[in-house]
Short mmCIF file of C-alpha atoms in Angstrom, two decimals:
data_model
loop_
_atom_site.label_atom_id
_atom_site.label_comp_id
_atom_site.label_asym_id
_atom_site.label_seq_id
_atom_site.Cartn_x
_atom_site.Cartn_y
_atom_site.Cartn_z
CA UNK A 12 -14.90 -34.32 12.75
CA UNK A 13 -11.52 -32.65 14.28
CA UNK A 14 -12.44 -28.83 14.50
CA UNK A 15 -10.61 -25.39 14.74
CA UNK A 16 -11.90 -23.07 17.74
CA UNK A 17 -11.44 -19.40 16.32
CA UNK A 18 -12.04 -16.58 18.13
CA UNK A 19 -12.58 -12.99 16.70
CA UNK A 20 -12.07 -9.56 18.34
CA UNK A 21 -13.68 -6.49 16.07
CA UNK A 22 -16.87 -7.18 14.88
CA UNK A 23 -16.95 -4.32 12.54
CA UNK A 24 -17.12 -4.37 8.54
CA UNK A 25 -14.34 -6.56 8.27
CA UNK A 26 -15.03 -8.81 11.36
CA UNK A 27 -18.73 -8.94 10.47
CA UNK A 28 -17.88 -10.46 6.60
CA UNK A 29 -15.67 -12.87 8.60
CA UNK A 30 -18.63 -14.17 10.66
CA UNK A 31 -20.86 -14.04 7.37
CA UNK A 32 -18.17 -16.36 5.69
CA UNK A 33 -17.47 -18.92 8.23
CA UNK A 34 -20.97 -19.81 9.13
CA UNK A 35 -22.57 -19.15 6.09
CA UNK A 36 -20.15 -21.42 4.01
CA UNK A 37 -19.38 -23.34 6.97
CA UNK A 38 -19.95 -26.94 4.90
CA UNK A 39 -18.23 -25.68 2.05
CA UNK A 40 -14.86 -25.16 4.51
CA UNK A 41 -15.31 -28.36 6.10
CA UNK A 42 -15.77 -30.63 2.91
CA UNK A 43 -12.65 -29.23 1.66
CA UNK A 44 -10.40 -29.22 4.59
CA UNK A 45 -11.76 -32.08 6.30
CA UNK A 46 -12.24 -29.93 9.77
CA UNK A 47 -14.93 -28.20 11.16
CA UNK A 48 -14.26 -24.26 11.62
CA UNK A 49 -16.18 -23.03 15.18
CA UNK A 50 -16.51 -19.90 16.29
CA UNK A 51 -15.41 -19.57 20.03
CA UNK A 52 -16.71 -16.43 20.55
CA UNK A 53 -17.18 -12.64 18.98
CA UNK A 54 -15.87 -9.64 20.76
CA UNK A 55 -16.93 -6.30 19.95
CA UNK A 56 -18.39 -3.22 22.49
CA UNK A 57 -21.47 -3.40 20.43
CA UNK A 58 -23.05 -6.66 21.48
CA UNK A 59 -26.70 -5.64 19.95
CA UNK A 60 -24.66 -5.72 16.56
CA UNK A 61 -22.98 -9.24 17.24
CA UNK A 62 -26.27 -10.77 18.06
CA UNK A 63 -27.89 -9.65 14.73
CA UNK A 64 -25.28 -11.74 12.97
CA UNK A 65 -26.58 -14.98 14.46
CA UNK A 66 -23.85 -15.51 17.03
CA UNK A 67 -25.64 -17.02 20.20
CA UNK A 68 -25.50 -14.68 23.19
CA UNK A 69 -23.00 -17.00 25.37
CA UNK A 70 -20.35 -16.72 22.49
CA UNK A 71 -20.36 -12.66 22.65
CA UNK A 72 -18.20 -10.51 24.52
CA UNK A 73 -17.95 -6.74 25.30
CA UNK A 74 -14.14 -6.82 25.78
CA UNK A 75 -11.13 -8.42 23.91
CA UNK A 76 -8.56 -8.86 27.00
CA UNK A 77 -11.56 -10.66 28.77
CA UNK A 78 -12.15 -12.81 25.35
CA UNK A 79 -8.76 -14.11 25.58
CA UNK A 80 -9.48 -16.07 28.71
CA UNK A 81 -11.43 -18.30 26.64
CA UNK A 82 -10.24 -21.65 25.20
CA UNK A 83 -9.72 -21.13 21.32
CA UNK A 84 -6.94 -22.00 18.62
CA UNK A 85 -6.77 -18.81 16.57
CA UNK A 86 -7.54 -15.38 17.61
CA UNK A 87 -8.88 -12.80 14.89
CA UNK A 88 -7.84 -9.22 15.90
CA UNK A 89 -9.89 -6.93 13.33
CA UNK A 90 -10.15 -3.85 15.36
CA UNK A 91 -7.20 -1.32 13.63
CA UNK A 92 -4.84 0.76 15.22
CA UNK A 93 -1.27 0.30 16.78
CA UNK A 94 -2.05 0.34 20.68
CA UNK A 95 -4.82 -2.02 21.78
CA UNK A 96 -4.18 -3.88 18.79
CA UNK A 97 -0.72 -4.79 19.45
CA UNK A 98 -1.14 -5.21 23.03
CA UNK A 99 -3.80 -8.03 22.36
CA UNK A 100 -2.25 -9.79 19.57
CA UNK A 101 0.68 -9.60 21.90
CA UNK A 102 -1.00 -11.33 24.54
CA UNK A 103 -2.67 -14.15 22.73
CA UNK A 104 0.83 -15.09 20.95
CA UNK A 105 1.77 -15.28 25.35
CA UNK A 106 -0.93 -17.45 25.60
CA UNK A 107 0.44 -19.53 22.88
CA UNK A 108 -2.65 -19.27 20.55
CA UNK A 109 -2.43 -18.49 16.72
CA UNK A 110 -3.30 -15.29 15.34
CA UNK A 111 -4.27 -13.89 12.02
CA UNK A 112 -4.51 -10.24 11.54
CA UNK A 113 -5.70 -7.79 8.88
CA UNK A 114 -3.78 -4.82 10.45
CA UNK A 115 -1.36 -3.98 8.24
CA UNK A 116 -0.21 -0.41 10.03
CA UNK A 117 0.38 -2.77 13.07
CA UNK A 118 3.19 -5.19 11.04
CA UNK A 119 4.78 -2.84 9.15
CA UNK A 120 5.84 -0.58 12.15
CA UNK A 121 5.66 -3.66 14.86
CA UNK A 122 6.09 -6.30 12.60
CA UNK A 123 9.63 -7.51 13.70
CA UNK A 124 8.81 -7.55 17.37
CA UNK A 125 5.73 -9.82 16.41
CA UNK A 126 7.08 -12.24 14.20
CA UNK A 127 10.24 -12.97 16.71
CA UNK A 128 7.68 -13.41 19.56
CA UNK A 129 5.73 -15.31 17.16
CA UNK A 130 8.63 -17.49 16.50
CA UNK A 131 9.87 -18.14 19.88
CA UNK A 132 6.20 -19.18 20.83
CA UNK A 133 6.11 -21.39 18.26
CA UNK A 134 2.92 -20.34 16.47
CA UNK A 135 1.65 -18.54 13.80
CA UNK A 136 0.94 -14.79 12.87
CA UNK A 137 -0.98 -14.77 9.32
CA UNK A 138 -2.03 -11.62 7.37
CA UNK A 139 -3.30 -12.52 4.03
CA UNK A 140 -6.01 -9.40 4.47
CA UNK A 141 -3.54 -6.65 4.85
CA UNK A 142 -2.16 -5.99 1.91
CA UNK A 143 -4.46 -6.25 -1.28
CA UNK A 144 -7.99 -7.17 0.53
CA UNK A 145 -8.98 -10.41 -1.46
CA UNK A 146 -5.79 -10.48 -3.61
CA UNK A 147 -3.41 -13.69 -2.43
CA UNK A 148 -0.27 -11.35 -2.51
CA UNK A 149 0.92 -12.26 0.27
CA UNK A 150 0.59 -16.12 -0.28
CA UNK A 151 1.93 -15.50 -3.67
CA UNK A 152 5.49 -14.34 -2.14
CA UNK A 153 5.31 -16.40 0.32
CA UNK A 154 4.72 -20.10 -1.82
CA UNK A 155 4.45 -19.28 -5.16
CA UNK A 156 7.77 -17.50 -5.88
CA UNK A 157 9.62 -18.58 -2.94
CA UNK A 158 12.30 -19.62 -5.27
CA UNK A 159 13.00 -16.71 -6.83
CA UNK A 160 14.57 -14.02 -6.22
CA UNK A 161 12.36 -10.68 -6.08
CA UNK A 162 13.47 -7.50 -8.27
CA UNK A 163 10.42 -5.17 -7.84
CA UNK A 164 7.58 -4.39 -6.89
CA UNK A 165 4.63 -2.61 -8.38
CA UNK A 166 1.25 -1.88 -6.68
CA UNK A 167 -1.46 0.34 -6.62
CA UNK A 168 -2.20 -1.08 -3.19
CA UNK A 169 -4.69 1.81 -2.53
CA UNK A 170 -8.50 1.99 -3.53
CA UNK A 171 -9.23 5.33 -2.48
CA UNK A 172 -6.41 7.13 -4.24
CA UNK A 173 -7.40 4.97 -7.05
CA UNK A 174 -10.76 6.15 -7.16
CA UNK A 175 -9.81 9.56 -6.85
CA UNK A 176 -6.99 9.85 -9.87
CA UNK A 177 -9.95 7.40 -12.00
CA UNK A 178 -12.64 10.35 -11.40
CA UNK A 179 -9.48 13.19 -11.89
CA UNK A 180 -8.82 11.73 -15.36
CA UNK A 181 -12.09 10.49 -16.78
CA UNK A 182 -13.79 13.21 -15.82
CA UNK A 183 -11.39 16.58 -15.81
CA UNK A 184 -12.33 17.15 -12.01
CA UNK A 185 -10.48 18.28 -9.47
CA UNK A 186 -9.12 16.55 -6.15
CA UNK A 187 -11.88 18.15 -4.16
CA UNK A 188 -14.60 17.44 -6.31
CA UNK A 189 -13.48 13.50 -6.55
CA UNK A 190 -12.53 12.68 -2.87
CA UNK A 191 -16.34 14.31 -2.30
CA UNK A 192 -17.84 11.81 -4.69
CA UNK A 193 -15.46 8.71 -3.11
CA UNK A 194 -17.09 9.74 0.23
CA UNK A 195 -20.20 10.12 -1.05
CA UNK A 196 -19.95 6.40 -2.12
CA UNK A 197 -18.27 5.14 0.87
CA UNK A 198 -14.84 4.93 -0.37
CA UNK A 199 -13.45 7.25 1.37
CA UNK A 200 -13.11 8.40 5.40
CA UNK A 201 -14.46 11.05 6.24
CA UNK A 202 -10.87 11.66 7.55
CA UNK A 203 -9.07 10.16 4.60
CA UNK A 204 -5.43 11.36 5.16
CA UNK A 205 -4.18 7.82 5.57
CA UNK A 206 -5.18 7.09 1.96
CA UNK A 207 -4.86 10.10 0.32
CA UNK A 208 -1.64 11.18 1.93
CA UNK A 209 -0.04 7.67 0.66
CA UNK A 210 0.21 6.25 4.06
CA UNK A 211 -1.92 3.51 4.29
CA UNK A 212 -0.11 2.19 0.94
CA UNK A 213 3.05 2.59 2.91
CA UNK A 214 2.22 0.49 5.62
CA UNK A 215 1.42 -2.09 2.64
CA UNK A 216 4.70 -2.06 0.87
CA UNK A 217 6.59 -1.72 4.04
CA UNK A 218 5.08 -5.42 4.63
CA UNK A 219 5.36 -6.79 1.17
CA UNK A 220 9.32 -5.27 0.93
CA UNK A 221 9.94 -7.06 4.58
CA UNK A 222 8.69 -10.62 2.55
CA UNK A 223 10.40 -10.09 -0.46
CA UNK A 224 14.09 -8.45 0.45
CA UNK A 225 14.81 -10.27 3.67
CA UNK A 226 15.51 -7.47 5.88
CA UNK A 227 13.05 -5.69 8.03
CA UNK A 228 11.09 -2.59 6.58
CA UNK A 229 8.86 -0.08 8.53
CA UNK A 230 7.06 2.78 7.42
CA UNK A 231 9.53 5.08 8.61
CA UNK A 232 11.90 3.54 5.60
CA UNK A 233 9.35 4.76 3.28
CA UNK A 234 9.91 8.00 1.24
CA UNK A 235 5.89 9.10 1.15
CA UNK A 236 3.72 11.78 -0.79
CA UNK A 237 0.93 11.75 -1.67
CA UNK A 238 -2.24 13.13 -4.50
CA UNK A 239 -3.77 16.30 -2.91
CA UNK A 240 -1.46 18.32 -5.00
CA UNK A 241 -2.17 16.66 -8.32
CA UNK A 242 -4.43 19.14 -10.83
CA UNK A 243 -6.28 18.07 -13.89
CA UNK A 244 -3.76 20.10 -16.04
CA UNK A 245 -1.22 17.60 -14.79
CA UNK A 246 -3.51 14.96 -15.68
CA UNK A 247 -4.45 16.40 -19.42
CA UNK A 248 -0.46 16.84 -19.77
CA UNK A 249 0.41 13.81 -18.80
CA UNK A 250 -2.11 12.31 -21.37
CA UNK A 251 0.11 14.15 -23.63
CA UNK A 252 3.13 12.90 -23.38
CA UNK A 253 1.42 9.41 -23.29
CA UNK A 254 1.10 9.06 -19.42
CA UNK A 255 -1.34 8.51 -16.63
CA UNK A 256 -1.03 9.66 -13.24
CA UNK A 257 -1.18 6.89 -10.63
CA UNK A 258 -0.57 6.24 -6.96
CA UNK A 259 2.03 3.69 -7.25
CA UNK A 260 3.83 2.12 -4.39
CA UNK A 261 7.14 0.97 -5.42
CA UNK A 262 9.92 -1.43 -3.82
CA UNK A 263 12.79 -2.45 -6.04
CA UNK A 264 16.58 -3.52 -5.68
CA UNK A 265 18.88 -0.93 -7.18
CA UNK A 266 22.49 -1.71 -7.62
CA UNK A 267 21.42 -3.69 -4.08
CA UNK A 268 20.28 -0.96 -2.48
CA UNK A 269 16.66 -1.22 -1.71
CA UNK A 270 14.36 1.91 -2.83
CA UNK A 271 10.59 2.23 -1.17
CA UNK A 272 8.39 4.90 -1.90
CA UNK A 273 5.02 5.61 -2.47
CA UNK A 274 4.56 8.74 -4.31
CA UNK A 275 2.13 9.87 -7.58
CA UNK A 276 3.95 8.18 -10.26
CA UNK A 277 3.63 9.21 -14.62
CA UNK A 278 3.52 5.51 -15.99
CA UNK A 279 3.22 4.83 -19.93
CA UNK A 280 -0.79 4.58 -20.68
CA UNK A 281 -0.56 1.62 -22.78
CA UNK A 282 1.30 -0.11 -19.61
CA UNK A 283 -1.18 -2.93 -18.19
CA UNK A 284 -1.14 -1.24 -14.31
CA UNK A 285 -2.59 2.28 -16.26
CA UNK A 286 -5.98 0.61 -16.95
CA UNK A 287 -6.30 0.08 -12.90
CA UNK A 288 -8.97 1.62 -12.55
CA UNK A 289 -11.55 2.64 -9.79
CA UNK A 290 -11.72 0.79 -6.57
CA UNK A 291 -9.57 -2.02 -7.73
CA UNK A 292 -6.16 -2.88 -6.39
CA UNK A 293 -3.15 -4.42 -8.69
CA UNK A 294 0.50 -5.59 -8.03
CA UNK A 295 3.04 -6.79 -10.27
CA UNK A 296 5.62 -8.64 -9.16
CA UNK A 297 8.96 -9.86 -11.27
CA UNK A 298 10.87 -12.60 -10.07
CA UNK A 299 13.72 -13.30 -11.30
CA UNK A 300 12.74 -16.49 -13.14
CA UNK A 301 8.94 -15.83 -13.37
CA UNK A 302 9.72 -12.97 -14.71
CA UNK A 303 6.24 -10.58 -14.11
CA UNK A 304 3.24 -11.52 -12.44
CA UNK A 305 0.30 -9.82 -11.60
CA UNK A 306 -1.95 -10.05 -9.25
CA UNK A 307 -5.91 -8.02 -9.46
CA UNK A 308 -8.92 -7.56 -7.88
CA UNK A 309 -10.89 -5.52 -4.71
CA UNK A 310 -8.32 -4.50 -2.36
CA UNK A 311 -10.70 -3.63 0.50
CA UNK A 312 -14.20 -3.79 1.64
CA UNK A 313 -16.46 -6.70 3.64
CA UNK A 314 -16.32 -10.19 1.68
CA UNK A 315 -13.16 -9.49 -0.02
CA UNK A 316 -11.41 -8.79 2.95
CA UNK A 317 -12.86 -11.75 4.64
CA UNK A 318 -12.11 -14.03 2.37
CA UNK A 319 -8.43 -13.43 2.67
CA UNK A 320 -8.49 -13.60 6.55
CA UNK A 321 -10.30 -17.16 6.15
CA UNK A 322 -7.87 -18.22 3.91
CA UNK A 323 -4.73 -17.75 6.72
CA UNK A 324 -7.70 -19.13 9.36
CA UNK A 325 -7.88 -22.59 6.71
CA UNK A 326 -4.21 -22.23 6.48
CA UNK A 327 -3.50 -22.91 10.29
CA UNK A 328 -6.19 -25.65 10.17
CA UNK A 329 -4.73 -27.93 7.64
CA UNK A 330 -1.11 -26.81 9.79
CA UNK A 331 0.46 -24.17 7.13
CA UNK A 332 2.33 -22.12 9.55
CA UNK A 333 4.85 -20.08 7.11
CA UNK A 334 4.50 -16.72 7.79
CA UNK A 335 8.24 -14.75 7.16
CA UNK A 336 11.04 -15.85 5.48
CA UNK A 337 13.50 -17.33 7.74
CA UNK A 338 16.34 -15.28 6.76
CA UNK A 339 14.98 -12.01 8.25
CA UNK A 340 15.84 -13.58 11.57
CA UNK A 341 19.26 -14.60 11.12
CA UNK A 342 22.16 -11.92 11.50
CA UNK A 343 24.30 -11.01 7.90
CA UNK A 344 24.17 -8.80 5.23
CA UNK A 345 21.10 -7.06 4.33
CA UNK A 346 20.14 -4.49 1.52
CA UNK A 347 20.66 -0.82 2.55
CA UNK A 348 17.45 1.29 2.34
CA UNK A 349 18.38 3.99 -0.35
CA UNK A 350 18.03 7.48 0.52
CA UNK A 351 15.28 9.55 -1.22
CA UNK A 352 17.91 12.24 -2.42
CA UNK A 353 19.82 9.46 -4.17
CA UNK A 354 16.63 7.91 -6.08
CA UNK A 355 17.69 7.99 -9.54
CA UNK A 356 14.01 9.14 -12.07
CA UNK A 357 12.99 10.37 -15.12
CA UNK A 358 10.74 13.67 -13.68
CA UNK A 359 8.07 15.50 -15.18
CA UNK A 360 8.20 19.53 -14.09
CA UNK A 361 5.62 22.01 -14.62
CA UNK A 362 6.36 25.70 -13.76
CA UNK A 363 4.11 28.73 -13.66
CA UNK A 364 5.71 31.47 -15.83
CA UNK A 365 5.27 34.97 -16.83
CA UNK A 366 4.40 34.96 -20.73
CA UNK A 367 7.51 36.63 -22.15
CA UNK A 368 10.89 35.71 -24.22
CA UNK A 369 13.25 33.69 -22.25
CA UNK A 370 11.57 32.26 -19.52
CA UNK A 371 12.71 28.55 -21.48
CA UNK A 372 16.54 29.65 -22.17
CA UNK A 373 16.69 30.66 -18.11
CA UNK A 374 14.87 27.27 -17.15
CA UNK A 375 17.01 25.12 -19.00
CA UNK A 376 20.15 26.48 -17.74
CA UNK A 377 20.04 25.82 -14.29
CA UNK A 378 19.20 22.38 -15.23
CA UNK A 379 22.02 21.94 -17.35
CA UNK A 380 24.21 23.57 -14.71
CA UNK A 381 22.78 20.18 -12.23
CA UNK A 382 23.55 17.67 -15.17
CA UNK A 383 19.59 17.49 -15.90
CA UNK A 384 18.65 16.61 -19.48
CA UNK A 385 15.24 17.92 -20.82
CA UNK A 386 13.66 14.79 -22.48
CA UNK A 387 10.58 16.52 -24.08
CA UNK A 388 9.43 20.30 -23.51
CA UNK A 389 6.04 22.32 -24.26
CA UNK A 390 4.59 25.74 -23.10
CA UNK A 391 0.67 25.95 -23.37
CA UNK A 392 -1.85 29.02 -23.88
CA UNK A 393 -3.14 28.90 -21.20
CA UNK A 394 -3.67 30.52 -17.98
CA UNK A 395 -3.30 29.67 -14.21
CA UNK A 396 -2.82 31.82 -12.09
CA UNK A 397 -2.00 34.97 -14.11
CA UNK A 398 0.88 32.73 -15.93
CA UNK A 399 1.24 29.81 -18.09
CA UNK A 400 2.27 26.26 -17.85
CA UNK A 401 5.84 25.44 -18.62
CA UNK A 402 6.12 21.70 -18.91
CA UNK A 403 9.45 19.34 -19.48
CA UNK A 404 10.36 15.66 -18.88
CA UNK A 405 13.57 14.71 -18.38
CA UNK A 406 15.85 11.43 -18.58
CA UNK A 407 16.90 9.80 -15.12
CA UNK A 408 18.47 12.50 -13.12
CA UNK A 409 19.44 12.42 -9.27
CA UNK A 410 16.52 13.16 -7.22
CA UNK A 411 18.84 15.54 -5.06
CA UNK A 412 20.04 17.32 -8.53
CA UNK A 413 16.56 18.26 -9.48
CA UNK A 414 15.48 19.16 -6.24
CA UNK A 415 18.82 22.10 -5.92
CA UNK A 416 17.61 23.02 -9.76
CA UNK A 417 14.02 23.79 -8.97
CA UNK A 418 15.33 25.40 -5.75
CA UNK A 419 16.73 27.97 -7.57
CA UNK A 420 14.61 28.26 -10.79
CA UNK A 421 11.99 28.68 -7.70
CA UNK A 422 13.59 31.54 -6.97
CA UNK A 423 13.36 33.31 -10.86
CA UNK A 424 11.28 36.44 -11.07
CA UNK A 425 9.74 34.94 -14.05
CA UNK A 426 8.16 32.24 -12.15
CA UNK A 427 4.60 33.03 -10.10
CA UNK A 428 4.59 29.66 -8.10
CA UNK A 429 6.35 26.58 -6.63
CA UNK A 430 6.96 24.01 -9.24
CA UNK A 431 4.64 20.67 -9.44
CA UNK A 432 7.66 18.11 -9.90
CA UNK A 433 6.01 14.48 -10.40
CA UNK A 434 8.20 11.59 -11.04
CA UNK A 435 8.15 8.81 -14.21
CA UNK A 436 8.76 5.34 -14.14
CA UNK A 437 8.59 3.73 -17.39
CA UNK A 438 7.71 0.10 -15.98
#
């Protein structure tokens, strides 16, 4: 039987589930593909770790330039980051092998470079694992709404965060106390900035907005915040007004400008991407004659994550090379990435007030006097701070409008503290 040589650099968690996969369901792979799947070798610095897995000692090496000297088809690079990374996925697409990647920080900021020299070389770059873990999200804009044209794009595209805002609203806790469980559990760094700072989601819509809008988006285009600033009073209010507070990653063609943000996001509770809960990663998709799609399940971890880099692996075996739409190398028009000032929201406010007479007549004037209408407005008993909570929603407004109005309601002597300002999309 023909066979595939494949050779994989980063033996950790994910590069150890891909070694798990592709010998453990080795005849399962061939049967259905009709080619046999061999490992060429397994670089990592921690040979002792390699060998447990079963991979015979010839096959192992210490150092992933060296590993590149050896003959393979496809070259796994699982090892993170944006320096070594890139320099060795760099120099097996010179060498004219195939590579599949899980690195999604890597594409979205070096993506274009890669994909051209991809192109020119004639082979593949595949990276089913970086967005979504074992979710086919990027197969599904690739293949299965190729015809269509894309009009947004919903995800919560981060497991972490997730997990934190599940723990923040099931259980009335605080930030603190639910990133300490998530680490606790393992679902969190013990540096976890990337995910709770929105970043790592970035680097994820970057990539999916690149696939779906035909242009070429880094992570630089993306307007980021993220949840350490979210309180369980914003979560009990938003419950209120019949929302739940969510991580959401968001890429959508507006008047055909192209808005990408990832930001904490007030979505309607009965909505299907509010019962996302935990560790679990969605996206929902609307085409423009599929209408929505969406697309569930574990968005990181070991086997999930493998499975997805197998898939692009069987995908260069049974010669699937489609990687980027074509378009995003030919010159013309593309969509303009819209400024965060001119995003156009509905916005949920909460300012600390004095208790006293007033305090509503002087909020609502200075957002009357930036053309902001107050959807829905409550004050409640109770106290933070040495003052209470002042809450509104208001219709779409000009992101730049509200920001100049809470500026200068900022500056009122009845308010004690910065305002909390949290965005709504009504999906």
């Amino acid at each position: 039987m023909e066979s595939l040589k494949v050779g994989i650099i980063g033996c950790g968690t994910v590069g150890s589930g891909v070694v798990k996969l592709l010998t453990g369901n080795k005849k399962v792979i061939s049967e259905r593909i009709g080619k046999d799947i061999e490992i060429a070798f397994v670089a990592d610095r921690d040979v002792e770790k390699v060998k447990r897995l079963g991979i015979p000692e010839e096959k192992i090496v210490d150092d992933g330039f060296k590993a590149l000297n050896i003959e393979c088809d496809v070259v796994v690079e699982l090892i993170g980051g944006t320096t070594i990374a890139k320099d060795i996925v760099s120099l097996a697409i010179e060498k004219g092998k195939h590579v599949v990647t899980a690195n999604k920080a890597l594409l979205a900021d070096y993506g274009e470079e890669l994909f051209k020299k991809a192109k020119k070389k004639g082979v593949s770059l595949k990276f089913e694992a970086s967005v979504g873990g074992g979710i086919p999200v990027i197969k599904a804009l690739r293949e299965g709404l190729v015809g269509n044209r894309i009009k947004r794009i919903y995800g919560i595209i981060n497991g972490t965060a997730n997990y934190i805002l599940t723990e923040m609203t099931e259980k009335g806790i605080t930030f603190d106390e639910a990133l300490r469980k998530a680490q606790e559990l393992g679902y969190a760094e013990a540096d976890p900035t990337l995910d709770v700072e929105g970043y790592d989601a970035a680097h994820k819509i970057a990539i999916l907005s690149t696939l779906s809008f035909c242009r070429w988006v880094k992570t630089e285009n993306v307007y980021v915040r993220g949840i350490k600033d979210i309180t369980p009073v914003d979560i009990e209010l938003a419950r209120e007004f019949g929302y739940k507070v969510k991580l959401l990653a968001i890429s959508k063609l507006v008047d055909e400008e192209l808005e990408v943000r990832v930001h904490p996001t007030m979505i309607p509770e009965d909505h299907i991407l509010s019962n996302v809960n935990g560790v679990f990663n969605a996206c929902l998709i609307e085409g423009d004659f599929v209408g929505d799609t969406l697309y569930y399940g574990k968005g990181a971890g070991e086997k999930p994550t493998a499975s997805a880099v197998v898939s692009d692996i069987v995908d260069i075996a049974i010669g699937n090379k489609y990687f980027v739409p074509e378009c995003l190398f030919k010159e013309g028009d593309k969509p303009k990435i819209k400024a965060p000032e001119e995003f156009i929201s509905s916005f949920y406010l909460r300012f600390t007030a004095v208790d006293k007479p007033g305090v509503l007549a002087k909020i609502s004037k200075i957002l009357a006097d930036y053309g902001i209408s107050i959807k829905m407005a409550l004050q409640k008993s109770i106290n933070i701070n040495g003052g209470v909570p002042v809450v509104m929603t208001t219709h779409p407004a000009c992101k730049s409008n509200v920001q100049k109005a809470i500026e200068e309601i900022d500056k009122l002597d009845v308010i004690l503290k910065p305002t909390f300002v949290c965005m709504i999309e009504e999906l």
